[in-house]
């Protein structure tokens, strides 16, 4: 199993450009989520999905869109990049064992918006 | 808004020393998780504590969940350079079948040989 994969690993954008961060998992997990990590801020939830066709907003959703057409893929779209979106983005997937859930994180995408 | 406060924010110690990292909140959580993150990588789950007062041990790491399920601690005995990394606690609330994580800001640990 590859686990959770993210592409690209690094990206530089100009203000106003759009792009899609890709995330895929091969563990058949229903739950997937996107976080951003900024220095001194910890990890903050952007959007999450509890299954194909179902998405919801997290703590910091503005400026980002998501969709979940398959169990495996959960792309994150930046519609019009802003310097405030410079961050490291992590995708995660998890399964529920009836008591707790175990989250698996991808390696991250480092995004710089100029 | 639920918050998790981690302390200390930074910790630099010599190999062989003991240390404790704290994770505190005014809110009650269903469970609490501890992650370790190395530079350039995503967080990796170390442990989940579920029951108030629960203590879990993972080799030299001891995790404790407060009786009221509002706080937790991570104690490392005889730290080694391989323990260097960012330690994150995350509170979990189960609104349905799965929960969203609320992360603390992390404790950056450096263990010098």
Coordinates of N, CA and C in Angstrom, one line a residue:
Chain A
X1 N 0.8 -1.2 0.0 CA 0.0 0.0 0.0 C 0.9 1.2 0.0
X2 N 0.5 2.2 -0.8 CA 1.2 3.5 -0.9 C 0.8 4.4 0.3
X3 N -0.4 4.1 0.9 CA -0.9 5.0 1.9 C -1.6 6.2 1.3
X4 N -1.2 7.4 1.9 CA -1.7 8.7 1.4 C -0.7 9.3 0.6
X5 N -1.0 9.7 -0.7 CA 0.0 10.3 -1.6 C -0.5 11.7 -1.9
X6 N 0.4 12.7 -2.0 CA 0.0 14.0 -2.4 C 1.0 14.5 -3.5
X7 N 0.4 15.2 -4.4 CA 1.2 15.9 -5.5 C 0.6 17.3 -5.7
X8 N 1.4 18.3 -6.1 CA 2.9 18.2 -6.1 C 3.5 18.3 -4.7
X9 N 4.8 18.1 -4.6 CA 5.4 18.2 -3.3 C 5.8 19.7 -3.0
X10 N 6.1 20.4 -4.1 CA 6.3 21.9 -4.0 C 5.6 22.6 -5.1
X11 N 5.2 23.8 -4.8 CA 4.5 24.6 -5.8 C 4.7 26.1 -5.5
X12 N 5.0 26.9 -6.6 CA 5.0 28.3 -6.4 C 4.0 28.9 -7.4
X13 N 3.1 29.8 -6.9 CA 2.1 30.4 -7.6 C 2.2 31.9 -7.6
X14 N 1.6 32.6 -8.5 CA 1.5 34.0 -8.5 C 0.1 34.3 -7.9
X15 N -0.1 35.5 -7.3 CA -1.4 35.9 -6.8 C -2.4 35.9 -7.9
X16 N -3.5 35.2 -7.6 CA -4.6 35.2 -8.6 C -4.7 33.9 -9.4
X17 N -3.6 33.1 -9.4 CA -3.6 31.9 -10.2 C -4.4 30.8 -9.4
X18 N -4.9 29.8 -10.2 CA -5.6 28.8 -9.6 C -4.8 27.5 -9.7
X19 N -5.0 26.5 -8.8 CA -4.4 25.2 -8.9 C -5.1 24.2 -8.1
X20 N -4.8 22.9 -8.3 CA -5.4 21.8 -7.6 C -4.3 21.0 -6.9
X21 N -4.5 20.8 -5.6 CA -3.6 19.9 -4.9 C -4.2 18.5 -4.9
X22 N -3.5 17.6 -5.3 CA -4.0 16.2 -5.4 C -3.8 15.4 -4.2
X23 N -4.7 14.6 -3.8 CA -4.6 13.6 -2.7 C -5.2 12.3 -3.0
X24 N -4.6 11.2 -2.8 CA -5.1 9.9 -3.1 C -4.7 9.0 -1.9
X25 N -5.6 8.0 -1.6 CA -5.3 7.0 -0.7 C -5.8 5.6 -1.2
X26 N -5.1 4.6 -0.8 CA -5.4 3.3 -1.3 C -5.8 2.3 -0.2
X27 N -6.2 2.9 0.9 CA -6.6 2.1 2.1 C -8.1 1.9 2.2
X28 N -8.9 2.4 1.3 CA -10.3 2.3 1.3 C -10.9 3.0 2.5
X29 N -10.3 4.1 2.9 CA -10.9 4.9 4.1 C -12.0 5.8 3.6
X30 N -13.0 5.8 4.4 CA -14.2 6.7 4.0 C -13.9 8.1 4.3
X31 N -13.2 8.4 5.4 CA -13.0 9.8 5.9 C -11.7 10.3 5.4
X32 N -11.7 11.5 4.8 CA -10.5 12.2 4.3 C -10.7 13.7 4.7
X33 N -9.5 14.3 4.8 CA -9.5 15.7 5.3 C -8.3 16.4 4.7
X34 N -8.4 17.8 4.7 CA -7.3 18.6 4.3 C -7.0 19.6 5.5
X35 N -5.7 19.7 5.8 CA -5.2 20.6 6.8 C -4.2 21.6 6.2
X36 N -4.0 22.7 6.8 CA -2.9 23.6 6.5 C -2.1 23.8 7.8
X37 N -0.8 23.9 7.6 CA 0.1 24.0 8.8 C 1.0 25.2 8.6
X38 N 0.8 26.2 9.5 CA 1.6 27.4 9.5 C 2.4 27.5 10.7
X39 N 3.6 28.2 10.6 CA 4.5 28.3 11.8 C 3.7 28.9 13.0
X40 N 3.8 28.2 14.1 CA 3.2 28.8 15.3 C 1.7 28.6 15.4
X41 N 1.1 28.0 14.4 CA -0.4 27.9 14.3 C -0.9 26.4 14.4
X42 N 0.0 25.5 14.4 CA -0.4 24.1 14.4 C -1.1 23.7 13.1
X43 N -1.9 22.7 13.1 CA -2.6 22.2 11.9 C -4.1 22.6 12.1
X44 N -4.6 23.2 11.0 CA -6.0 23.7 11.0 C -6.8 23.0 9.9
X45 N -7.9 22.6 10.2 CA -8.8 21.8 9.3 C -9.4 22.7 8.2
X46 N -9.3 22.4 6.9 CA -9.8 23.2 5.9 C -11.2 22.7 5.4
X47 N -11.2 21.4 4.9 CA -12.4 20.7 4.5 C -12.2 19.3 4.8
X48 N -13.3 18.6 5.0 CA -13.3 17.1 5.2 C -14.4 16.5 4.4
X49 N -14.3 15.1 4.3 CA -15.3 14.3 3.6 C -15.5 13.0 4.4
X50 N -16.8 12.7 4.6 CA -17.0 11.4 5.3 C -17.3 10.3 4.3
X51 N -17.3 10.6 3.0 CA -17.5 9.5 2.0 C -17.7 10.2 0.7
X52 N -17.6 9.4 -0.4 CA -17.8 9.9 -1.7 C -19.1 10.6 -1.8
X53 N -19.0 11.8 -2.4 CA -20.2 12.7 -2.6 C -20.5 13.6 -1.5
X54 N -19.8 13.5 -0.4 CA -20.1 14.2 0.9 C -18.9 15.0 1.3
X55 N -19.0 16.3 1.4 CA -18.0 17.2 1.9 C -18.5 18.2 2.8
X56 N -17.6 18.7 3.7 CA -18.1 19.8 4.6 C -16.9 20.7 5.0
X57 N -17.2 21.8 5.5 CA -16.2 22.8 5.8 C -15.6 22.6 7.2
X58 N -14.3 22.9 7.3 CA -13.6 22.8 8.6 C -13.5 24.2 9.2
X59 N -12.4 24.5 9.8 CA -12.1 25.7 10.6 C -11.8 26.9 9.6
X60 N -11.1 26.6 8.5 CA -10.6 27.7 7.7 C -10.9 27.4 6.2
X61 N -12.1 27.4 5.8 CA -12.5 26.9 4.4 C -12.4 28.0 3.3
X62 N -12.3 29.3 3.7 CA -12.4 30.3 2.7 C -11.3 30.3 1.7
X63 N -11.6 30.3 0.4 CA -10.6 30.4 -0.6 C -10.3 29.0 -1.2
X64 N -10.9 28.0 -0.6 CA -10.7 26.6 -1.0 C -12.0 25.9 -1.4
X65 N -11.9 25.0 -2.4 CA -13.0 24.1 -2.7 C -12.5 22.7 -2.8
X66 N -13.5 21.8 -2.4 CA -13.1 20.3 -2.5 C -14.3 19.6 -3.2
X67 N -14.0 18.4 -3.6 CA -15.0 17.5 -4.1 C -14.6 16.1 -3.8
X68 N -15.5 15.2 -3.8 CA -15.1 13.8 -3.5 C -16.0 12.9 -4.4
X69 N -15.5 12.6 -5.6 CA -16.2 11.8 -6.6 C -15.9 10.3 -6.4
X70 N -14.8 10.0 -5.8 CA -14.4 8.6 -5.5 C -13.9 8.4 -4.1
X71 N -13.9 7.2 -3.6 CA -13.4 7.0 -2.2 C -11.9 7.3 -2.2
X72 N -11.2 7.1 -3.3 CA -9.7 7.2 -3.2 C -9.2 8.7 -3.3
X73 N -9.9 9.6 -4.0 CA -9.4 10.9 -4.3 C -10.1 12.0 -3.6
X74 N -9.3 13.0 -3.2 CA -9.9 14.1 -2.5 C -9.1 15.4 -2.8
X75 N -9.3 16.0 -4.0 CA -8.5 17.1 -4.4 C -8.9 18.4 -3.7
X76 N -8.0 19.3 -3.5 CA -8.2 20.6 -2.9 C -7.9 21.7 -4.0
X77 N -8.9 22.5 -4.3 CA -8.7 23.6 -5.3 C -8.6 24.9 -4.7
X78 N -7.6 25.7 -5.1 CA -7.4 27.1 -4.8 C -7.9 27.9 -6.0
X79 N -9.0 28.6 -5.8 CA -9.6 29.3 -7.0 C -8.8 30.5 -7.5
X80 N -8.3 31.3 -6.5 CA -7.6 32.5 -6.8 C -6.6 32.7 -5.7
X81 N -5.4 32.2 -5.9 CA -4.4 32.1 -4.8 C -4.0 33.5 -4.3
X82 N -3.9 33.6 -3.0 CA -3.5 34.8 -2.3 C -2.2 34.5 -1.4
X83 N -1.4 35.5 -1.2 CA -0.2 35.2 -0.3 C -0.5 34.6 1.0
X84 N -1.7 34.9 1.6 CA -2.1 34.3 2.9 C -2.3 32.8 2.8
X85 N -2.3 32.3 1.6 CA -2.5 30.8 1.4 C -1.1 30.1 1.3
X86 N 0.0 30.9 1.4 CA 1.3 30.2 1.5 C 1.3 29.4 2.8
X87 N 1.6 28.1 2.6 CA 1.5 27.2 3.8 C 2.0 25.8 3.3
X88 N 2.0 24.9 4.3 CA 2.2 23.5 4.0 C 0.8 22.8 4.1
X89 N 0.4 22.1 3.1 CA -0.9 21.5 3.1 C -0.8 19.9 3.3
X90 N -1.6 19.4 4.2 CA -1.5 18.0 4.5 C -2.9 17.4 4.2
X91 N -2.9 16.3 3.5 CA -4.1 15.5 3.4 C -4.1 14.3 4.3
X92 N -5.2 13.9 4.8 CA -5.2 12.7 5.8 C -6.4 11.9 5.5
X93 N -6.3 10.6 5.8 CA -7.5 9.7 5.7 C -7.5 8.9 7.0
X94 N -8.7 8.4 7.3 CA -8.8 7.6 8.5 C -9.9 6.6 8.4
X95 N -9.8 5.6 9.3 CA -10.9 4.6 9.5 C -11.3 4.6 10.9
X96 N -12.6 4.2 11.1 CA -13.2 4.1 12.4 C -13.3 2.7 12.8
X97 N -12.8 2.4 14.0 CA -12.8 1.0 14.5 C -13.9 0.8 15.5
X98 N -14.8 1.7 15.6 CA -15.9 1.6 16.6 C -15.6 2.2 17.9
X99 N -14.3 2.6 18.1 CA -13.9 3.2 19.4 C -13.2 4.5 19.1
X100 N -12.2 4.4 18.3 CA -11.4 5.6 17.9 C -11.1 5.5 16.4
X101 N -10.6 6.6 15.9 CA -10.1 6.5 14.5 C -8.6 6.8 14.4
X102 N -8.0 6.2 13.5 CA -6.6 6.3 13.2 C -6.4 7.1 12.0
X103 N -5.7 8.2 12.1 CA -5.5 9.1 10.9 C -4.1 8.9 10.3
X104 N -4.1 8.9 9.0 CA -2.9 8.7 8.2 C -2.7 10.0 7.4
X105 N -1.5 10.6 7.6 CA -1.2 11.8 6.8 C -0.3 11.6 5.6
X106 N -0.5 12.4 4.6 CA 0.4 12.4 3.5 C 1.6 13.2 3.8
X107 N 2.6 13.2 2.8 CA 3.8 13.9 3.1 C 3.8 15.4 3.0
X108 N 2.7 16.0 2.5 CA 2.5 17.4 2.4 C 2.8 18.0 1.1
X109 N 2.2 19.2 0.8 CA 2.5 20.0 -0.4 C 2.9 21.4 0.2
X110 N 4.1 21.8 -0.2 CA 4.6 23.2 0.3 C 4.3 24.2 -0.8
X111 N 3.4 25.1 -0.5 CA 2.9 26.1 -1.5 C 3.3 27.5 -1.1
X112 N 3.9 28.2 -2.1 CA 4.3 29.6 -1.9 C 3.5 30.4 -2.9
X113 N 2.8 31.4 -2.4 CA 2.1 32.3 -3.3 C 2.8 33.7 -3.3
X114 N 3.2 34.1 -4.4 CA 4.0 35.4 -4.5 C 3.1 36.6 -4.8
Chain B
X1 N -15.2 27.9 20.8 CA -14.2 27.3 20.0 C -13.3 26.5 21.0
X2 N -13.1 25.2 20.6 CA -12.2 24.4 21.5 C -10.7 24.7 21.1
X3 N -9.9 24.9 22.2 CA -8.5 25.1 22.0 C -7.7 24.1 22.8
X4 N -6.5 23.8 22.3 CA -5.6 22.9 23.0 C -4.3 23.7 23.1
X5 N -3.9 23.9 24.4 CA -2.6 24.6 24.6 C -1.5 23.6 24.9
X6 N -0.4 23.7 24.2 CA 0.7 22.8 24.4 C 1.8 23.6 25.0
X7 N 2.5 23.0 26.0 CA 3.7 23.6 26.6 C 4.8 22.6 26.9
X8 N 6.0 22.9 26.8 CA 6.5 24.2 26.3 C 6.4 24.2 24.7
X9 N 6.7 25.3 24.1 CA 6.6 25.4 22.7 C 7.9 24.9 22.1
X10 N 9.0 25.1 22.8 CA 10.3 24.6 22.4 C 11.0 24.0 23.5
X11 N 11.8 22.9 23.2 CA 12.5 22.2 24.3 C 13.8 21.7 23.7
X12 N 15.0 22.1 24.3 CA 16.2 21.6 23.8 C 17.0 21.0 25.0
X13 N 17.3 19.7 24.9 CA 17.8 19.0 26.0 C 19.0 18.1 25.6
X14 N 19.7 17.6 26.5 CA 20.8 16.7 26.2 C 20.3 15.2 26.2
X15 N 21.0 14.4 25.5 CA 20.7 13.0 25.4 C 20.8 12.4 26.9
X16 N 19.8 11.6 27.2 CA 19.7 11.0 28.5 C 18.8 11.7 29.5
X17 N 18.4 12.9 29.2 CA 17.5 13.6 30.1 C 16.1 13.2 29.9
X18 N 15.3 13.5 31.0 CA 13.9 13.2 30.9 C 13.1 14.5 30.6
X19 N 11.9 14.4 30.0 CA 11.2 15.6 29.7 C 9.7 15.2 29.7
X20 N 8.9 16.3 30.0 CA 7.4 16.1 29.9 C 6.8 17.3 29.1
X21 N 5.9 16.9 28.2 CA 5.2 17.9 27.4 C 3.7 17.8 27.8
X22 N 3.1 19.0 27.9 CA 1.8 19.1 28.4 C 0.8 19.6 27.3
X23 N -0.4 19.2 27.4 CA -1.5 19.5 26.5 C -2.7 19.8 27.3
X24 N -3.2 21.0 27.3 CA -4.3 21.4 28.2 C -5.4 22.1 27.5
X25 N -6.6 21.9 28.0 CA -7.8 22.5 27.4 C -8.8 22.8 28.4
X26 N -9.7 23.7 28.2 CA -10.9 23.9 29.1 C -12.1 23.0 28.6
X27 N -11.9 22.3 27.5 CA -13.0 21.5 26.9 C -12.7 20.1 27.2
X28 N -13.8 19.3 27.2 CA -13.7 17.8 27.4 C -13.6 17.2 26.0
X29 N -12.8 16.2 25.8 CA -12.6 15.5 24.5 C -13.0 14.1 24.7
X30 N -13.5 13.5 23.6 CA -13.8 12.1 23.6 C -12.5 11.3 23.7
X31 N -11.5 11.7 23.1 CA -10.2 11.1 23.2 C -9.1 12.1 22.8
X32 N -7.9 11.7 23.0 CA -6.8 12.6 22.7 C -5.7 11.8 22.0
X33 N -5.1 12.4 21.0 CA -4.1 11.7 20.2 C -2.8 12.5 20.3
X34 N -1.7 11.7 20.3 CA -0.4 12.4 20.2 C 0.3 11.9 18.9
X35 N 0.8 12.9 18.1 CA 1.5 12.7 16.9 C 3.0 13.2 17.0
X36 N 3.8 12.6 16.2 CA 5.2 13.1 16.0 C 5.4 13.4 14.5
X37 N 6.0 14.6 14.3 CA 6.2 15.0 12.9 C 7.7 15.3 12.7
X38 N 8.3 14.7 11.7 CA 9.7 15.1 11.4 C 9.7 16.0 10.2
X39 N 10.8 16.8 10.1 CA 10.9 17.8 9.0 C 10.6 17.3 7.7
X40 N 9.7 17.9 6.9 CA 9.4 17.5 5.6 C 8.5 16.4 5.4
X41 N 7.9 15.9 6.6 CA 7.0 14.8 6.5 C 5.7 15.1 7.2
X42 N 4.7 14.3 7.0 CA 3.4 14.5 7.7 C 3.4 13.9 9.1
X43 N 2.5 14.3 10.0 CA 2.4 13.7 11.3 C 2.2 12.2 11.3
X44 N 2.7 11.6 12.3 CA 2.5 10.1 12.4 C 1.9 9.9 13.8
X45 N 0.8 9.1 13.9 CA 0.1 8.9 15.1 C 1.0 8.0 16.0
X46 N 1.2 8.5 17.3 CA 1.9 7.7 18.3 C 0.9 6.9 19.2
X47 N -0.1 7.6 19.6 CA -1.0 6.9 20.6 C -2.4 7.6 20.6
X48 N -3.4 6.9 21.0 CA -4.7 7.5 21.3 C -5.1 7.1 22.7
X49 N -5.4 8.1 23.5 CA -5.9 7.8 24.9 C -7.4 8.1 24.9
X50 N -8.2 7.2 25.5 CA -9.6 7.3 25.4 C -10.3 7.5 26.8
X51 N -9.8 6.8 27.8 CA -10.5 6.8 29.1 C -9.8 7.8 30.0
X52 N -10.6 8.6 30.8 CA -10.0 9.5 31.8 C -9.1 8.7 32.7
X53 N -7.9 9.3 33.0 CA -6.9 8.6 33.8 C -6.1 7.6 33.2
X54 N -6.3 7.3 31.9 CA -5.6 6.3 31.2 C -4.1 6.6 31.0
X55 N -3.3 5.6 31.2 CA -1.9 5.7 31.0 C -1.5 4.7 30.0
X56 N -0.7 5.1 28.9 CA -0.2 4.2 27.9 C 1.3 4.4 27.8
X57 N 2.0 3.3 27.6 CA 3.4 3.3 27.5 C 3.8 2.8 26.1
X58 N 4.8 3.5 25.5 CA 5.3 3.1 24.2 C 6.8 3.2 24.3
X59 N 7.4 2.1 24.7 CA 8.9 2.1 25.0 C 9.2 3.1 26.0
X60 N 10.0 4.2 25.7 CA 10.4 5.2 26.6 C 9.4 6.3 26.8
X61 N 8.3 6.3 26.0 CA 7.3 7.3 26.0 C 6.1 6.9 26.9
X62 N 5.6 7.7 27.8 CA 4.5 7.5 28.6 C 3.5 8.6 28.4
X63 N 2.2 8.2 28.0 CA 1.2 9.1 27.8 C 0.1 9.0 28.8
X64 N -0.4 10.1 29.3 CA -1.5 10.1 30.3 C -2.6 11.0 29.9
X65 N -3.8 10.5 30.1 CA -5.0 11.3 29.8 C -5.6 11.7 31.2
X66 N -5.9 13.0 31.3 CA -6.4 13.5 32.6 C -7.7 12.9 33.0
X67 N -8.0 12.8 34.3 CA -9.2 12.2 34.8 C -10.5 12.9 34.1
X68 N -10.4 14.2 34.0 CA -11.6 14.9 33.4 C -11.6 15.0 31.9
X69 N -10.6 14.3 31.2 CA -10.5 14.2 29.8 C -10.3 15.6 29.2
X70 N -9.6 16.5 29.9 CA -9.4 17.9 29.4 C -7.9 18.1 29.1
X71 N -7.0 17.2 29.6 CA -5.6 17.4 29.4 C -4.9 16.1 29.3
X72 N -3.6 16.2 28.8 CA -2.8 15.1 28.6 C -1.4 15.4 28.8
X73 N -0.5 14.5 29.0 CA 0.9 14.7 29.1 C 1.6 13.6 28.4
X74 N 2.8 13.9 27.9 CA 3.7 13.0 27.2 C 5.1 13.1 28.0
X75 N 5.5 12.0 28.5 CA 6.8 12.0 29.3 C 7.7 11.0 28.5
X76 N 8.9 11.6 28.3 CA 10.0 10.8 27.6 C 11.1 10.5 28.6
X77 N 11.5 9.3 28.8 CA 12.5 8.9 29.7 C 13.8 8.7 28.9
X78 N 14.9 9.2 29.4 CA 16.2 9.0 28.8 C 16.2 9.4 27.3
X79 N 15.9 10.6 27.0 CA 15.7 11.0 25.6 C 16.9 10.7 24.7
X80 N 16.7 10.4 23.5 CA 17.7 10.1 22.5 C 17.6 11.1 21.3
X81 N 18.7 11.3 20.6 CA 18.6 12.2 19.4 C 17.5 11.8 18.4
X82 N 17.2 10.5 18.3 CA 16.1 10.1 17.5 C 14.7 10.5 17.9
X83 N 14.6 11.0 19.1 CA 13.3 11.6 19.6 C 13.1 13.0 19.1
X84 N 14.1 13.6 18.5 CA 13.9 14.9 18.0 C 12.8 15.0 17.0
X85 N 12.0 16.1 17.1 CA 10.8 16.3 16.2 C 9.8 17.2 16.8
X86 N 8.7 17.4 16.1 CA 7.6 18.2 16.5 C 6.5 17.2 17.1
X87 N 6.2 17.4 18.3 CA 5.1 16.6 19.0 C 3.8 17.4 19.1
X88 N 2.8 16.8 18.5 CA 1.5 17.5 18.4 C 0.5 16.7 19.2
X89 N -0.3 17.3 20.0 CA -1.5 16.7 20.6 C -2.7 17.1 19.8
X90 N -3.7 16.2 19.8 CA -4.9 16.5 19.0 C -6.1 16.0 19.8
X91 N -7.1 16.8 20.0 CA -8.3 16.4 20.7 C -9.3 15.9 19.7
X92 N -10.1 14.9 20.0 CA -11.1 14.3 19.1 C -12.4 14.4 19.8
X93 N -13.4 14.9 19.0 CA -14.8 14.8 19.4 C -15.6 14.1 18.4
X94 N -16.3 13.1 18.9 CA -17.1 12.2 18.0 C -18.5 12.7 17.9
X95 N -18.8 13.5 16.8 CA -20.2 13.9 16.7 C -21.1 12.9 16.1
X96 N -20.4 11.9 15.4 CA -21.2 10.8 14.8 C -20.4 9.6 14.9
X97 N -19.9 9.1 13.8 CA -19.1 7.9 13.8 C -17.6 8.2 13.8
X98 N -17.3 9.4 13.3 CA -15.8 9.8 13.3 C -15.7 11.2 13.7
X99 N -14.5 11.6 14.1 CA -14.4 12.9 14.7 C -13.4 13.7 13.9
X100 N -13.5 15.1 14.0 CA -12.5 15.9 13.5 C -11.5 16.2 14.6
X101 N -10.2 16.4 14.2 CA -9.1 16.7 15.1 C -9.0 18.2 15.3
X102 N -8.7 18.5 16.6 CA -8.3 19.9 16.9 C -6.9 19.8 17.5
X103 N -6.0 20.4 16.8 CA -4.6 20.3 17.1 C -4.1 21.4 18.0
X104 N -3.1 21.0 18.9 CA -2.4 22.0 19.6 C -1.3 22.6 18.6
X105 N -0.6 23.6 19.1 CA 0.4 24.2 18.2 C 1.7 23.4 18.1
X106 N 1.9 22.5 19.0 CA 3.1 21.6 18.9 C 4.2 22.0 19.9
X107 N 5.0 21.0 20.2 CA 6.2 21.2 21.0 C 7.4 20.7 20.1
X108 N 8.3 21.7 19.9 CA 9.5 21.3 19.0 C 10.6 20.8 20.0
X109 N 10.9 19.5 19.9 CA 11.9 18.9 20.7 C 13.2 18.7 20.0
X110 N 14.3 19.1 20.6 CA 15.6 18.9 20.0 C 16.5 18.2 21.1
X111 N 17.0 17.0 20.8 CA 17.8 16.2 21.7 C 19.2 16.2 21.2
X112 N 20.1 16.8 21.9 CA 21.5 16.9 21.5 C 22.3 15.7 22.0
X113 N 23.2 15.1 21.1 CA 24.0 14.0 21.6 C 25.1 14.4 22.6

